[in-house]
Each structure stands twice: as structure tokens, then as C-alpha cells.
Tab-separated table of C-alpha atoms in Angstrom:
chain	number	residue	atom	x	y	z
F	1	UNK	CA	1.043	-26.149	9.094
F	2	UNK	CA	0.634	-23.028	6.946
F	3	UNK	CA	1.748	-23.407	3.343
F	4	UNK	CA	3.691	-20.119	3.358
F	5	UNK	CA	5.021	-18.935	6.660
F	6	UNK	CA	6.333	-15.499	7.592
F	7	UNK	CA	7.230	-13.828	10.866
F	8	UNK	CA	4.413	-11.324	11.361
F	9	UNK	CA	6.657	-8.751	13.073
F	10	UNK	CA	6.373	-5.896	13.489
F	11	UNK	CA	9.965	-5.069	12.640
F	12	UNK	CA	10.661	-1.594	14.052
F	13	UNK	CA	13.848	-0.192	12.507
F	14	UNK	CA	15.369	3.310	12.227
F	15	UNK	CA	15.763	5.089	8.971
F	16	UNK	CA	18.885	3.935	7.141
F	17	UNK	CA	18.905	0.461	8.686
F	18	UNK	CA	19.144	-2.777	6.772
F	19	UNK	CA	16.354	-5.236	7.474
F	20	UNK	CA	15.760	-8.801	6.261
F	21	UNK	CA	12.582	-10.799	6.046
F	22	UNK	CA	12.361	-14.549	5.594
F	23	UNK	CA	9.672	-16.862	4.353
F	24	UNK	CA	9.357	-20.642	4.082
F	25	UNK	CA	6.977	-22.593	1.856
F	26	UNK	CA	5.816	-26.202	2.055
F	27	UNK	CA	4.935	-27.076	-1.532
F	28	UNK	CA	8.109	-28.325	-3.187
F	29	UNK	CA	6.365	-28.203	-6.580
F	30	UNK	CA	5.967	-24.436	-6.374
F	31	UNK	CA	6.895	-22.659	-9.570
F	32	UNK	CA	7.315	-18.928	-8.989
F	33	UNK	CA	7.930	-16.699	-6.045
F	34	UNK	CA	7.212	-13.061	-5.314
F	35	UNK	CA	7.302	-10.378	-2.752
F	36	UNK	CA	4.291	-8.037	-2.684
F	37	UNK	CA	4.003	-4.902	-0.642
F	38	UNK	CA	0.737	-3.828	0.932
F	39	UNK	CA	0.122	-0.456	2.534
F	40	UNK	CA	-2.601	-0.065	5.120
F	41	UNK	CA	-6.055	-0.306	3.491
F	42	UNK	CA	-4.525	-0.539	-0.022
F	43	UNK	CA	-4.079	-3.367	-2.486
F	44	UNK	CA	-1.031	-5.631	-2.667
F	45	UNK	CA	1.494	-4.325	-5.177
F	46	UNK	CA	4.094	-6.504	-6.820
F	47	UNK	CA	7.487	-5.549	-5.398
F	48	UNK	CA	9.588	-8.100	-7.203
F	49	UNK	CA	9.757	-11.642	-8.470
F	50	UNK	CA	12.330	-13.929	-6.832
F	51	UNK	CA	14.739	-16.090	-8.796
F	52	UNK	CA	17.154	-18.848	-7.726
F	53	UNK	CA	20.042	-16.726	-8.896
F	54	UNK	CA	18.963	-13.907	-6.647
F	55	UNK	CA	17.857	-10.551	-7.973
F	56	UNK	CA	18.274	-6.953	-6.958
F	57	UNK	CA	16.173	-3.860	-7.594
F	58	UNK	CA	17.747	-0.769	-6.118
F	59	UNK	CA	17.748	-1.134	-2.363
F	60	UNK	CA	15.837	-4.428	-2.446
F	61	UNK	CA	17.446	-7.823	-2.862
F	62	UNK	CA	15.513	-11.105	-3.041
F	63	UNK	CA	16.903	-14.626	-2.744
F	64	UNK	CA	15.340	-18.061	-3.296
F	65	UNK	CA	16.747	-21.347	-1.948
F	66	UNK	CA	14.682	-24.100	-3.515
F	67	UNK	CA	16.483	-26.870	-1.583
F	68	UNK	CA	15.577	-25.301	1.715
F	69	UNK	CA	12.234	-23.900	0.442
F	70	UNK	CA	13.212	-20.530	1.733
F	71	UNK	CA	12.817	-17.020	0.320
F	72	UNK	CA	14.272	-13.837	1.656
F	73	UNK	CA	13.961	-10.055	1.105
F	74	UNK	CA	16.689	-7.628	2.140
F	75	UNK	CA	15.995	-3.917	2.307
F	76	UNK	CA	19.012	-1.604	2.578
F	77	UNK	CA	19.021	2.045	3.678
F	78	UNK	CA	15.391	1.823	4.898
F	79	UNK	CA	13.178	4.823	4.187
F	80	UNK	CA	10.114	5.966	6.065
F	81	UNK	CA	8.112	5.112	2.911
F	82	UNK	CA	9.184	1.501	3.170
F	83	UNK	CA	6.779	1.061	6.084
F	84	UNK	CA	4.213	-1.474	4.950
F	85	UNK	CA	3.317	-5.113	5.124
F	86	UNK	CA	5.424	-7.385	2.963
F	87	UNK	CA	3.688	-10.478	1.618
F	88	UNK	CA	5.665	-13.563	0.550
F	89	UNK	CA	3.742	-15.192	-2.292
F	90	UNK	CA	4.223	-18.533	-3.987
F	91	UNK	CA	2.668	-19.682	-7.300
F	92	UNK	CA	1.968	-23.285	-8.150
F	93	UNK	CA	1.911	-24.898	-11.553
F	94	UNK	CA	-1.814	-24.083	-11.878
F	95	UNK	CA	-0.970	-20.344	-11.523
F	96	UNK	CA	-2.638	-20.230	-8.089
F	97	UNK	CA	-1.081	-17.846	-5.579
F	98	UNK	CA	-0.593	-18.809	-1.952
F	99	UNK	CA	0.069	-15.820	0.343
F	100	UNK	CA	2.004	-15.744	3.560
F	101	UNK	CA	0.491	-13.895	6.439
F	102	UNK	CA	2.663	-10.875	5.818
F	103	UNK	CA	5.530	-9.232	7.758
F	104	UNK	CA	4.891	-5.760	9.038
F	105	UNK	CA	7.721	-3.218	8.786
F	106	UNK	CA	7.769	0.115	10.561
F	107	UNK	CA	10.586	2.475	9.764
F	108	UNK	CA	11.064	5.210	12.365
F	109	UNK	CA	12.772	8.609	11.950
V	1	UNK	CA	0.906	0.028	-17.704
V	2	UNK	CA	-0.207	-2.516	-15.066
V	3	UNK	CA	-3.498	-0.904	-14.125
V	4	UNK	CA	-6.508	-2.732	-12.851
V	5	UNK	CA	-9.442	-0.448	-11.895
V	6	UNK	CA	-12.299	-1.250	-9.544
V	7	UNK	CA	-15.546	0.540	-8.728
V	8	UNK	CA	-16.912	1.571	-6.421
V	9	UNK	CA	-14.114	2.255	-3.894
V	10	UNK	CA	-16.451	1.962	-0.963
V	11	UNK	CA	-19.839	0.329	-0.692
V	12	UNK	CA	-22.317	0.121	2.227
V	13	UNK	CA	-25.241	-2.211	1.711
V	14	UNK	CA	-27.976	-3.761	3.735
V	15	UNK	CA	-28.556	-7.489	3.998
V	16	UNK	CA	-31.455	-7.354	1.592
V	17	UNK	CA	-29.762	-5.241	-1.084
V	18	UNK	CA	-28.399	-6.306	-4.451
V	19	UNK	CA	-25.260	-4.624	-5.643
V	20	UNK	CA	-22.384	-5.271	-8.051
V	21	UNK	CA	-18.639	-4.722	-7.933
V	22	UNK	CA	-16.858	-4.010	-11.178
V	23	UNK	CA	-13.292	-4.590	-12.304
V	24	UNK	CA	-11.618	-3.589	-15.532
V	25	UNK	CA	-8.232	-4.039	-17.167
V	26	UNK	CA	-6.884	-3.216	-20.608
V	27	UNK	CA	-3.607	-5.013	-20.422
V	28	UNK	CA	-4.801	-7.932	-22.585
V	29	UNK	CA	-4.733	-10.206	-19.516
V	30	UNK	CA	-6.936	-13.277	-20.002
V	31	UNK	CA	-7.029	-14.527	-16.397
V	32	UNK	CA	-8.966	-12.540	-13.829
V	33	UNK	CA	-9.481	-13.173	-10.177
V	34	UNK	CA	-11.692	-12.134	-7.245
V	35	UNK	CA	-10.151	-12.159	-3.765
V	36	UNK	CA	-11.588	-11.291	-0.354
V	37	UNK	CA	-9.333	-9.769	2.299
V	38	UNK	CA	-10.235	-9.312	5.934
V	39	UNK	CA	-8.222	-6.944	8.196
V	40	UNK	CA	-4.744	-8.154	9.037
V	41	UNK	CA	-5.116	-11.276	6.914
V	42	UNK	CA	-3.777	-12.114	3.449
V	43	UNK	CA	-6.122	-12.194	0.442
V	44	UNK	CA	-8.288	-15.307	0.043
V	45	UNK	CA	-9.102	-16.489	-3.456
V	46	UNK	CA	-12.773	-16.598	-4.382
V	47	UNK	CA	-13.064	-17.085	-8.169
V	48	UNK	CA	-10.808	-17.466	-11.211
V	49	UNK	CA	-11.756	-16.741	-14.787
V	50	UNK	CA	-9.599	-17.920	-17.621
V	51	UNK	CA	-10.439	-16.746	-21.131
V	52	UNK	CA	-13.777	-15.453	-19.857
V	53	UNK	CA	-14.758	-18.832	-18.443
V	54	UNK	CA	-15.086	-19.596	-14.762
V	55	UNK	CA	-12.356	-22.073	-13.948
V	56	UNK	CA	-12.195	-21.972	-10.195
V	57	UNK	CA	-14.854	-21.373	-7.521
V	58	UNK	CA	-13.292	-21.747	-4.044
V	59	UNK	CA	-16.564	-22.958	-2.509
V	60	UNK	CA	-17.884	-19.421	-2.321
V	61	UNK	CA	-21.570	-19.088	-1.085
V	62	UNK	CA	-24.039	-18.450	-3.862
V	63	UNK	CA	-24.843	-14.983	-2.528
V	64	UNK	CA	-21.638	-14.042	-4.457
V	65	UNK	CA	-22.109	-14.418	-8.172
V	66	UNK	CA	-19.260	-13.661	-10.607
V	67	UNK	CA	-19.625	-12.663	-14.220
V	68	UNK	CA	-17.083	-12.032	-16.934
V	69	UNK	CA	-18.872	-10.225	-19.819
V	70	UNK	CA	-15.705	-9.818	-21.917
V	71	UNK	CA	-11.956	-10.052	-21.687
V	72	UNK	CA	-11.605	-6.685	-20.032
V	73	UNK	CA	-14.386	-6.793	-17.454
V	74	UNK	CA	-15.151	-8.811	-14.377
V	75	UNK	CA	-18.201	-8.290	-12.149
V	76	UNK	CA	-19.135	-9.624	-8.743
V	77	UNK	CA	-22.887	-9.557	-8.047
V	78	UNK	CA	-23.850	-9.458	-4.405
V	79	UNK	CA	-27.174	-10.445	-2.929
V	80	UNK	CA	-28.366	-11.149	0.616
V	81	UNK	CA	-24.993	-10.673	2.170
V	82	UNK	CA	-24.223	-11.115	5.843
V	83	UNK	CA	-22.293	-8.682	8.075
V	84	UNK	CA	-19.372	-11.149	8.130
V	85	UNK	CA	-19.008	-10.539	4.373
V	86	UNK	CA	-17.709	-7.068	5.107
V	87	UNK	CA	-14.160	-6.952	3.740
V	88	UNK	CA	-11.890	-5.556	1.027
V	89	UNK	CA	-12.749	-7.196	-2.295
V	90	UNK	CA	-9.775	-7.301	-4.631
V	91	UNK	CA	-9.738	-7.982	-8.365
V	92	UNK	CA	-6.537	-9.172	-9.977
V	93	UNK	CA	-5.447	-10.069	-13.490
V	94	UNK	CA	-2.704	-12.090	-15.086
V	95	UNK	CA	-1.397	-12.389	-18.596
V	96	UNK	CA	-2.372	-16.104	-18.811
V	97	UNK	CA	0.698	-17.003	-20.763
V	98	UNK	CA	2.785	-20.059	-19.977
V	99	UNK	CA	5.391	-19.207	-17.419
V	100	UNK	CA	3.802	-15.888	-16.420
V	101	UNK	CA	2.532	-15.996	-12.869
V	102	UNK	CA	2.515	-12.326	-11.748
V	103	UNK	CA	-0.908	-11.069	-10.739
V	104	UNK	CA	-1.714	-7.338	-10.676
V	105	UNK	CA	-4.294	-6.150	-8.184
V	106	UNK	CA	-6.837	-3.393	-8.420
V	107	UNK	CA	-7.317	-0.939	-5.533
V	108	UNK	CA	-10.203	-2.915	-4.162
V	109	UNK	CA	-13.763	-2.193	-3.049
V	110	UNK	CA	-14.204	-1.806	0.702
V	111	UNK	CA	-17.546	-3.411	1.426
V	112	UNK	CA	-19.564	-2.923	4.603
V	113	UNK	CA	-22.701	-4.987	5.113
V	114	UNK	CA	-25.084	-3.542	7.723
């Protein structure tokens, strides 16, 4: 069983749509949670950290459910520039990151 | 500023060559990482340096040799690589302060071994 699981997609959505990605993790001792975005042939870039209280950054909302070991990312009003692979990332107490396999999003005009 | 720089951007090397990848950050981060990423896969951790000391080696073959000359620089020395070592090599850094887990990645070096 993978430690961090994501639906690989691709999610094909029209511009303006709302899309949600989910992620589950197996290590109940995980400390911190993140969504990274990775464009084709580029490096992963930190999109946002994820907190139990939920957090929002513009069109992006992230949620964490520690009891269910579940993380989500909601993107509202999708833009063409949101097309990328979204990596769910979990950090353990030793500051080691575990990456999910990524979810590919394609926003179409 | 969350900038990590890496050189070169692209590298083609033969199996008998020796080359080095370089990574630099001036954010005062004291934890630095090397990752390897193959196409359509997530990054895989290779090495971790904490306060300029190697703290983790994820069973990486000895043809990859990391070096941390100072708190801002991280090198990866390559020797006698195999074609299957072709990948994107990513450097990352972290503040190394308790409770701080975010890692910031450089743009990577795309390595091709011929």
C-alpha cells in the first residue's frame, strides 16, 4: 500500500469550473501536510500548507481530516494556467517528505 | 525570497565522465536535500544534509557522491553513471527550525547519461 495515495487523473475541466482533489495518507504520526504544484518538466512549487482548521488562499482551499487521514484541495474558477500536476505531500516528525503520485489537472478553454 | 538555484540546467554525460551538479541558496536554510525524479513519478529522496553534515543517505549507489562545502552550497558529484540514472535531479532546502517542514525546490538539472 502506498503511503500517500492520490487519483492520478487526468481531470479534464472547462475554464471556470470547480475541481476537487483528494489524498489519503497511511502514517498516523504525520506532522505536516502540503500541496505542491508541478508543471511539466519543472520543479515542484509549494502551493499551500494544509491545516486541520482548513485554509484558503484565493481560489484555493485546503482541508485536513486527521481522523480519516485525508487531505483535500479545492480549486474554484479554474484558469488555463492551473493546468499542472498537483502533489499531495506529507511530512513526518523527522522532517522527511513523502510524496503522493500526483494528480494531473488539465483546464480546457 | 524562496529561491534555490541549480546549475547546470541540462547535462549530457557519457558513462565514463565525471561531472558535478551544484545547488545554492541564500535563505539561511540549514537543511538541504537531493532528490531524483523520473518522468511521471514523484521525487525520490537521495540525500539529506543537516547543518552541513550528511544525515541521510537513502541507499544511493556510490557513483553519486554528495558534498556540502558550506551552509549555502550543495554539490552532487557524478562518476561512472548508467543510462538509467538519466532523470531530473532536484535540490531542495528547508529552514531546519523546529516545526518548519516546508521544503523549497530548485529548478533542477535534467541529466542524460549516454
